[in-house]
Coordinates of C-alpha atoms and ligand atoms in Angstrom, one line a residue:
V1 CA 0.0 0.0 0.0
T2 CA 1.0 3.7 -0.5
C3 CA 0.7 5.6 2.8
P4 CA -0.8 9.1 2.9
D5 CA 2.7 10.5 3.1
G6 CA 3.8 8.6 0.0
H7 CA 5.8 5.8 1.6
V8 CA 5.2 2.4 0.3
T9 CA 4.8 -0.6 2.7
A10 CA 3.5 -4.1 2.7
N11 CA 0.8 -3.4 5.3
R12 CA -1.3 -0.3 6.0
A13 CA -0.7 -0.7 9.7
C14 CA 3.0 0.1 9.1
C15 CA 2.2 3.6 7.8
A16 CA 2.1 5.0 11.3
L17 CA 5.8 4.0 11.8
F18 CA 7.4 6.1 9.1
P19 CA 7.0 9.4 11.1
V20 CA 8.3 7.5 14.1
V21 CA 11.4 6.4 12.3
Q22 CA 12.0 10.0 11.2
N23 CA 11.4 11.2 14.8
L24 CA 14.0 8.7 16.0
Q25 CA 16.6 9.7 13.5
E26 CA 16.1 13.4 14.2
N27 CA 15.7 13.4 18.0
L28 CA 17.6 10.4 19.2
F29 CA 20.2 9.4 16.5
D30 CA 21.6 12.8 15.6
G31 CA 20.2 12.7 12.1
G32 CA 20.8 9.1 11.4
E33 CA 24.3 8.4 12.9
C34 CA 25.9 5.2 14.0
G35 CA 26.9 6.9 17.3
E36 CA 26.6 6.4 21.0
E37 CA 22.7 6.4 20.9
A38 CA 22.5 3.9 18.1
H39 CA 24.9 1.5 19.9
S40 CA 23.0 1.9 23.2
A41 CA 19.6 1.4 21.5
L42 CA 20.8 -2.1 20.3
R43 CA 22.2 -2.9 23.8
L44 CA 18.8 -1.8 25.3
S45 CA 16.9 -4.0 23.0
F46 CA 19.0 -7.0 24.2
H47 CA 18.8 -6.2 27.9
D48 CA 14.9 -5.8 27.5
A49 CA 14.4 -9.0 25.5
I50 CA 16.7 -11.3 27.5
G51 CA 14.3 -10.9 30.5
F52 CA 12.7 -14.1 29.4
S53 CA 13.0 -17.9 30.1
L54 CA 11.6 -21.0 28.5
N55 CA 11.8 -22.8 31.9
S56 CA 10.7 -20.4 34.6
N57 CA 9.2 -16.9 35.0
K58 CA 11.9 -14.5 34.2
G59 CA 9.9 -11.7 32.6
G60 CA 7.9 -10.9 29.4
G61 CA 10.9 -10.9 27.0
A62 CA 10.9 -8.2 24.3
D63 CA 8.1 -6.2 26.0
G64 CA 9.7 -2.9 26.8
S65 CA 9.7 -3.5 30.5
I66 CA 13.2 -2.0 30.7
L67 CA 11.8 1.3 29.5
L68 CA 8.5 1.4 31.5
F69 CA 9.8 -0.2 34.7
N70 CA 13.2 1.5 34.5
A71 CA 13.0 2.4 38.2
T72 CA 13.3 -1.3 39.0
E73 CA 15.3 -2.8 36.1
L74 CA 18.0 -0.1 36.1
T75 CA 18.9 -1.1 39.7
F76 CA 20.2 -4.5 38.4
H77 CA 24.1 -4.6 38.2
A78 CA 24.2 -5.8 34.6
N79 CA 22.1 -2.8 33.5
G80 CA 24.9 -0.3 34.5
G81 CA 25.0 2.6 32.1
I82 CA 21.6 1.7 30.7
D83 CA 20.0 4.8 32.4
D84 CA 21.8 6.9 29.9
I85 CA 19.8 5.5 26.9
T86 CA 16.5 5.1 28.8
S87 CA 16.5 8.7 29.8
R88 CA 17.3 9.8 26.2
Q89 CA 14.7 7.5 24.8
F90 CA 11.9 8.2 27.2
P91 CA 10.9 11.7 26.0
V92 CA 11.0 10.6 22.4
F93 CA 8.9 7.5 23.3
E94 CA 6.3 9.7 24.9
T95 CA 5.7 11.6 21.6
T96 CA 5.1 8.4 19.6
G97 CA 2.0 6.6 20.9
L98 CA 3.8 3.2 20.5
T99 CA 3.9 0.7 23.3
P100 CA 7.2 0.5 25.2
G101 CA 8.1 -2.8 23.6
D102 CA 7.5 -1.6 20.0
F103 CA 9.4 1.5 20.7
V104 CA 12.5 -0.2 22.2
H105 CA 12.8 -2.8 19.5
L106 CA 12.1 -0.3 16.7
A107 CA 14.8 2.0 18.0
G108 CA 17.2 -1.0 18.2
A109 CA 16.5 -1.9 14.6
V110 CA 16.7 1.8 13.3
G111 CA 19.9 2.5 15.3
T112 CA 21.6 -0.6 14.0
A113 CA 20.6 0.3 10.4
N114 CA 22.6 3.5 10.8
C115 CA 25.8 1.5 10.9
P116 CA 27.4 0.7 7.5
G117 CA 27.6 -3.1 7.0
A118 CA 24.7 -3.9 9.3
P119 CA 21.8 -6.0 8.2
R120 CA 18.3 -4.5 7.8
L121 CA 16.8 -6.1 10.8
Q122 CA 13.3 -7.5 10.9
F123 CA 10.7 -5.4 12.7
M124 CA 7.5 -7.0 14.0
F125 CA 4.9 -4.4 15.1
G126 CA 2.2 -5.0 17.8
R127 CA 3.7 -5.8 21.2
P128 CA 1.2 -5.3 24.1
P129 CA 2.3 -3.1 27.1
P130 CA 4.6 -4.8 29.5
I131 CA 2.9 -6.3 32.6
A132 CA 5.8 -6.3 35.1
P133 CA 9.5 -5.7 35.4
A134 CA 11.8 -8.5 34.6
P135 CA 13.5 -10.1 37.6
D136 CA 17.2 -9.5 38.3
L137 CA 20.0 -11.8 36.9
T138 CA 18.7 -12.4 33.4
V139 CA 21.3 -10.3 31.6
P140 CA 24.8 -11.9 31.3
E141 CA 27.7 -10.2 32.9
P142 CA 31.3 -9.8 31.4
T143 CA 32.6 -11.7 34.5
D144 CA 30.5 -14.8 33.7
D145 CA 32.2 -17.9 32.5
V146 CA 31.2 -19.7 29.2
D147 CA 29.1 -22.3 31.1
A148 CA 27.0 -19.5 32.7
I149 CA 26.8 -17.5 29.5
L150 CA 25.6 -20.5 27.4
A151 CA 23.3 -21.7 30.1
R152 CA 21.6 -18.3 30.4
F153 CA 21.1 -18.0 26.6
A154 CA 19.9 -21.6 26.4
D155 CA 17.3 -20.9 29.0
A156 CA 16.1 -18.1 26.7
G157 CA 16.1 -20.4 23.7
F158 CA 19.5 -19.6 22.0
D159 CA 22.2 -22.2 21.1
A160 CA 25.9 -21.5 21.0
S161 CA 26.0 -20.4 17.4
E162 CA 23.2 -17.9 18.1
V163 CA 25.2 -16.6 21.0
V164 CA 28.2 -16.0 18.8
A165 CA 26.0 -14.4 16.2
L166 CA 24.4 -12.0 18.7
L167 CA 27.9 -11.0 19.9
S168 CA 28.4 -9.5 16.4
S169 CA 26.7 -6.5 18.1
H170 CA 30.0 -5.8 19.9
T171 CA 31.4 -4.6 16.6
I172 CA 29.4 -1.3 17.2
A173 CA 30.0 -1.2 20.9
A174 CA 31.9 0.7 23.6
A175 CA 32.0 0.5 27.4
D176 CA 31.1 3.4 29.7
V177 CA 31.0 1.7 33.1
V178 CA 33.4 -1.3 32.9
D179 CA 36.1 1.3 33.6
V180 CA 34.4 4.6 34.6
T181 CA 37.6 6.6 34.0
I182 CA 37.4 6.0 30.3
P183 CA 33.8 6.2 29.0
G184 CA 33.1 5.3 25.4
T185 CA 36.0 2.9 25.1
P186 CA 35.4 0.7 22.0
F187 CA 35.6 -3.1 21.7
D188 CA 37.2 -2.8 18.2
S189 CA 39.0 -0.3 16.1
T190 CA 36.0 0.3 13.8
V191 CA 33.2 1.1 16.2
G192 CA 31.2 3.0 13.7
T193 CA 31.1 0.1 11.2
F194 CA 29.2 -3.2 11.5
D195 CA 32.1 -5.3 10.2
T196 CA 33.8 -8.5 11.5
Q197 CA 36.8 -6.5 12.9
V198 CA 35.7 -7.3 16.5
F199 CA 36.0 -11.1 15.8
L200 CA 39.6 -10.5 14.6
E201 CA 40.7 -8.1 17.3
V202 CA 39.4 -10.2 20.2
L203 CA 41.7 -13.0 19.0
L204 CA 44.8 -10.9 19.0
A205 CA 47.2 -11.3 22.0
G206 CA 46.5 -8.8 24.7
R207 CA 49.1 -6.2 25.7
S208 CA 47.7 -3.6 28.0
F209 CA 44.7 -2.1 29.7
P210 CA 43.2 1.1 28.2
G211 CA 42.4 2.8 31.5
N212 CA 42.7 2.3 35.2
G213 CA 44.2 -1.1 35.2
S214 CA 42.2 -4.3 35.2
Q215 CA 38.5 -4.0 36.1
P216 CA 36.1 -6.8 36.8
G217 CA 35.0 -8.3 33.4
E218 CA 38.0 -6.8 31.6
V219 CA 41.1 -8.5 30.2
L220 CA 44.2 -7.3 28.4
S221 CA 43.5 -5.7 25.0
P222 CA 45.7 -5.6 21.9
L223 CA 45.3 -1.8 21.1
A224 CA 45.7 1.4 23.1
G225 CA 42.3 2.9 23.7
E226 CA 40.5 -0.5 23.1
M227 CA 38.6 -2.5 25.8
R228 CA 38.3 -6.2 25.7
L229 CA 35.5 -7.9 27.7
Q230 CA 36.5 -11.1 29.5
S231 CA 33.2 -12.6 28.3
D232 CA 34.2 -12.0 24.6
F233 CA 37.7 -13.4 25.4
V234 CA 36.5 -16.6 26.9
V235 CA 33.8 -17.2 24.2
S236 CA 36.3 -16.7 21.5
R237 CA 38.6 -19.4 23.0
D238 CA 36.2 -22.0 24.4
S239 CA 36.1 -25.3 22.5
R240 CA 32.3 -25.0 22.2
T241 CA 32.4 -21.6 20.5
A242 CA 35.9 -21.0 19.1
C243 CA 35.2 -22.3 15.6
L244 CA 31.9 -20.4 15.5
W245 CA 33.8 -17.3 16.4
Q246 CA 36.7 -17.8 14.0
A247 CA 34.2 -18.5 11.1
M248 CA 33.0 -14.9 11.4
V249 CA 36.4 -13.4 10.8
N250 CA 36.3 -11.6 7.4
N251 CA 33.0 -13.4 6.6
Q252 CA 30.7 -10.4 6.4
Q253 CA 27.9 -12.3 4.8
L254 CA 27.9 -15.0 7.5
M255 CA 28.0 -12.5 10.3
V256 CA 25.2 -10.3 8.9
S257 CA 22.9 -13.2 8.1
S258 CA 23.3 -15.1 11.3
F259 CA 23.1 -11.8 13.4
A260 CA 19.9 -10.8 11.6
A261 CA 18.3 -14.3 12.2
A262 CA 19.2 -14.3 15.9
M263 CA 18.0 -10.7 16.3
A264 CA 14.7 -11.6 14.6
K265 CA 14.2 -14.2 17.3
L266 CA 15.5 -12.0 20.2
Q267 CA 13.2 -9.0 19.3
V268 CA 10.0 -11.1 19.6
L269 CA 10.9 -13.2 22.7
G270 CA 7.8 -13.8 24.7
Q271 CA 5.6 -12.1 22.2
N272 CA 2.7 -13.6 20.1
V273 CA 4.0 -13.2 16.6
N274 CA 0.6 -14.3 15.2
T275 CA -1.0 -11.0 16.3
M276 CA 1.9 -8.9 15.0
V277 CA 2.5 -7.2 11.6
D278 CA 5.8 -7.5 9.7
C279 CA 6.8 -3.9 9.3
S280 CA 10.5 -4.6 8.3
D281 CA 10.2 -2.3 5.3
V282 CA 10.0 0.8 7.5
I283 CA 13.6 0.1 8.6
P284 CA 16.1 2.2 6.6
E285 CA 18.4 0.2 4.2
P286 CA 21.9 0.3 5.9
A287 CA 24.9 1.5 3.8
P288 CA 27.1 -1.4 2.7
F289 CA 30.6 -2.2 4.1
A290 CA 33.1 -2.3 1.4
G291 CA 35.6 -4.7 3.2
P292 CA 37.7 -6.7 3.4
I293 CA 38.7 -6.2 7.0
K294 CA 42.4 -5.7 7.9
F295 CA 44.8 -6.3 10.8
P296 CA 45.3 -3.0 12.7
A297 CA 48.6 -1.5 11.7
S298 CA 51.6 -3.4 13.1
F299 CA 49.6 -6.6 13.7
S300 CA 49.7 -9.8 11.7
M301 CA 48.9 -13.5 11.9
A302 CA 51.7 -13.9 14.5
D303 CA 49.5 -12.0 17.0
V304 CA 46.5 -14.3 16.6
E305 CA 45.8 -16.6 19.4
Q306 CA 44.0 -19.2 17.3
A307 CA 41.7 -21.5 19.2
C308 CA 40.1 -23.3 16.3
A309 CA 42.0 -25.7 14.0
S310 CA 40.3 -24.6 10.8
T311 CA 42.3 -22.6 8.3
F312 CA 42.5 -18.9 9.3
P313 CA 41.5 -16.4 6.6
Q314 CA 44.3 -14.4 4.8
I315 CA 44.1 -10.8 6.0
Q316 CA 46.2 -7.8 5.0
T317 CA 47.6 -5.3 7.5
V318 CA 46.9 -1.6 7.6
A319 CA 50.1 0.4 6.9
G320 CA 51.8 2.5 9.6
P321 CA 52.3 2.4 13.3
A322 CA 49.9 0.7 15.8
P323 CA 46.8 2.9 16.2
T324 CA 45.3 4.3 19.4
V325 CA 41.5 3.8 19.2
A326 CA 39.5 7.0 19.9
P327 CA 36.6 7.0 22.3
V328 CA 33.1 7.2 21.0
P329 CA 32.0 10.9 21.2
G330 CA 29.2 11.8 23.6
S331 CA 29.7 8.8 25.9
Ligands
LIG1 C1 27.6 -12.7 27.0 C2 26.8 -11.8 26.6 C3 27.1 -10.3 26.8 C4 27.8 -9.7 27.7 C5 28.5 -10.3 29.0 C6 27.9 -8.3 27.4 C7 28.5 -7.3 28.1 C8 28.6 -6.0 27.7 C9 29.2 -4.9 28.5 C10 29.9 -5.1 29.8 C11 29.2 -3.8 27.8 C12 29.7 -2.4 28.2 C13 28.7 -1.7 29.1 C14 29.4 -0.4 29.6 O1 30.4 -0.4 30.3 O2 28.8 0.7 29.2 C15 28.4 -4.1 26.6 C16 28.1 -3.2 25.6 C17 27.3 -3.4 24.5 N1 26.7 -4.6 24.3 FE1 27.0 -6.4 25.2 N2 27.1 -8.1 26.2 C18 26.7 -9.3 25.8 C19 25.9 -9.6 24.8 C20 25.3 -8.6 23.9 C21 24.3 -8.8 23.0 C22 23.6 -10.2 22.7 C23 24.0 -7.6 22.4 C24 23.0 -7.3 21.3 C25 22.4 -8.1 20.6 C26 24.9 -6.7 22.9 C27 25.1 -5.3 22.6 C28 25.9 -4.4 23.2 C29 26.1 -3.1 22.6 C30 25.6 -2.6 21.3 C31 27.0 -2.5 23.5 C32 27.5 -1.1 23.4 C33 26.7 0.0 24.0 C34 27.3 1.4 23.8 O3 28.3 1.5 23.1 O4 26.7 2.3 24.2 N3 25.7 -7.3 23.9 N4 28.1 -5.4 26.5

């Protein structure tokens, strides 16, 4: 159908979303940037949705409870730093007429689409209002071991390959509260691009800490100005996940398709998809990533701590001296 404003979409119900997407781009994402708010919108969508369990009552999943019941959920330790994005999203949310769940997961999809190389995520429309806050301890922590991480995700319905796929998100990610002395410290050297660089850089031998020494959940990183989460480190080297991790290195297509599939599942956890409308065509088409990825300057295969026996992809090195990764502005 053609909407009154001229947009074309598969279902008339989706027409209401085009002005909301524009509102998000103008009032939350600085005119459509892959910046701090876009990164945090994706993180928020995860922290909301993972409040769910197949086996016990752990919340309503992708219901927007983290936005509506922020007074409760933001006290949970794993939600450190989330107050920043909920306080920026709330005033925009109030202008849209959407339910909290639709708003949080639309913002996650639109924010991700602002990052070159990202997939155009699915967006299902029609989440009812959340009933109650999720309980504590549903969100994995960077101090968790691989057993705990895989168990928590399995409890929410995700296998090991889906966990690795979802961790692609850390290609557009930075930490504000792991080390509070260095807000906005990225997890890879290309934090504004949805590429496979994070899968490569987490495998490089660690050399230093970017800030105030070793913090809980942090391990040595290869580059000045870069943060490495202990959870990414252990997942990249565990026998259950190492080959899944390595397979992502320089395989943009695999990363994008597996991330999109896992996100499609995450963003409707606990929801009745039969009563929802597929409004994916309201999500902007992301710019492509030209690729291929490269080793950061001065790094090579000799720095890779390979944990999977499969052949490692051939990767060139950026010319010049080792870079210092800049913090994400506005963090
Ligand atoms: C084992 C699972 C995970 C752990 C332990 C974990 C942990 C973390 C931590 C500690 C931070 C930094 C927070 C801060 O200091 O500000 C972070 C950031 C982030 N995470 Fe994860 N995460 C996990 C999985 C995911 C998943 C599944 C997604 C999305 C699908 C995601 C998306 C993000 C994003 C986008 C950021 C950056 C936010 C920003 O730059 O503002 N994470 N994560």
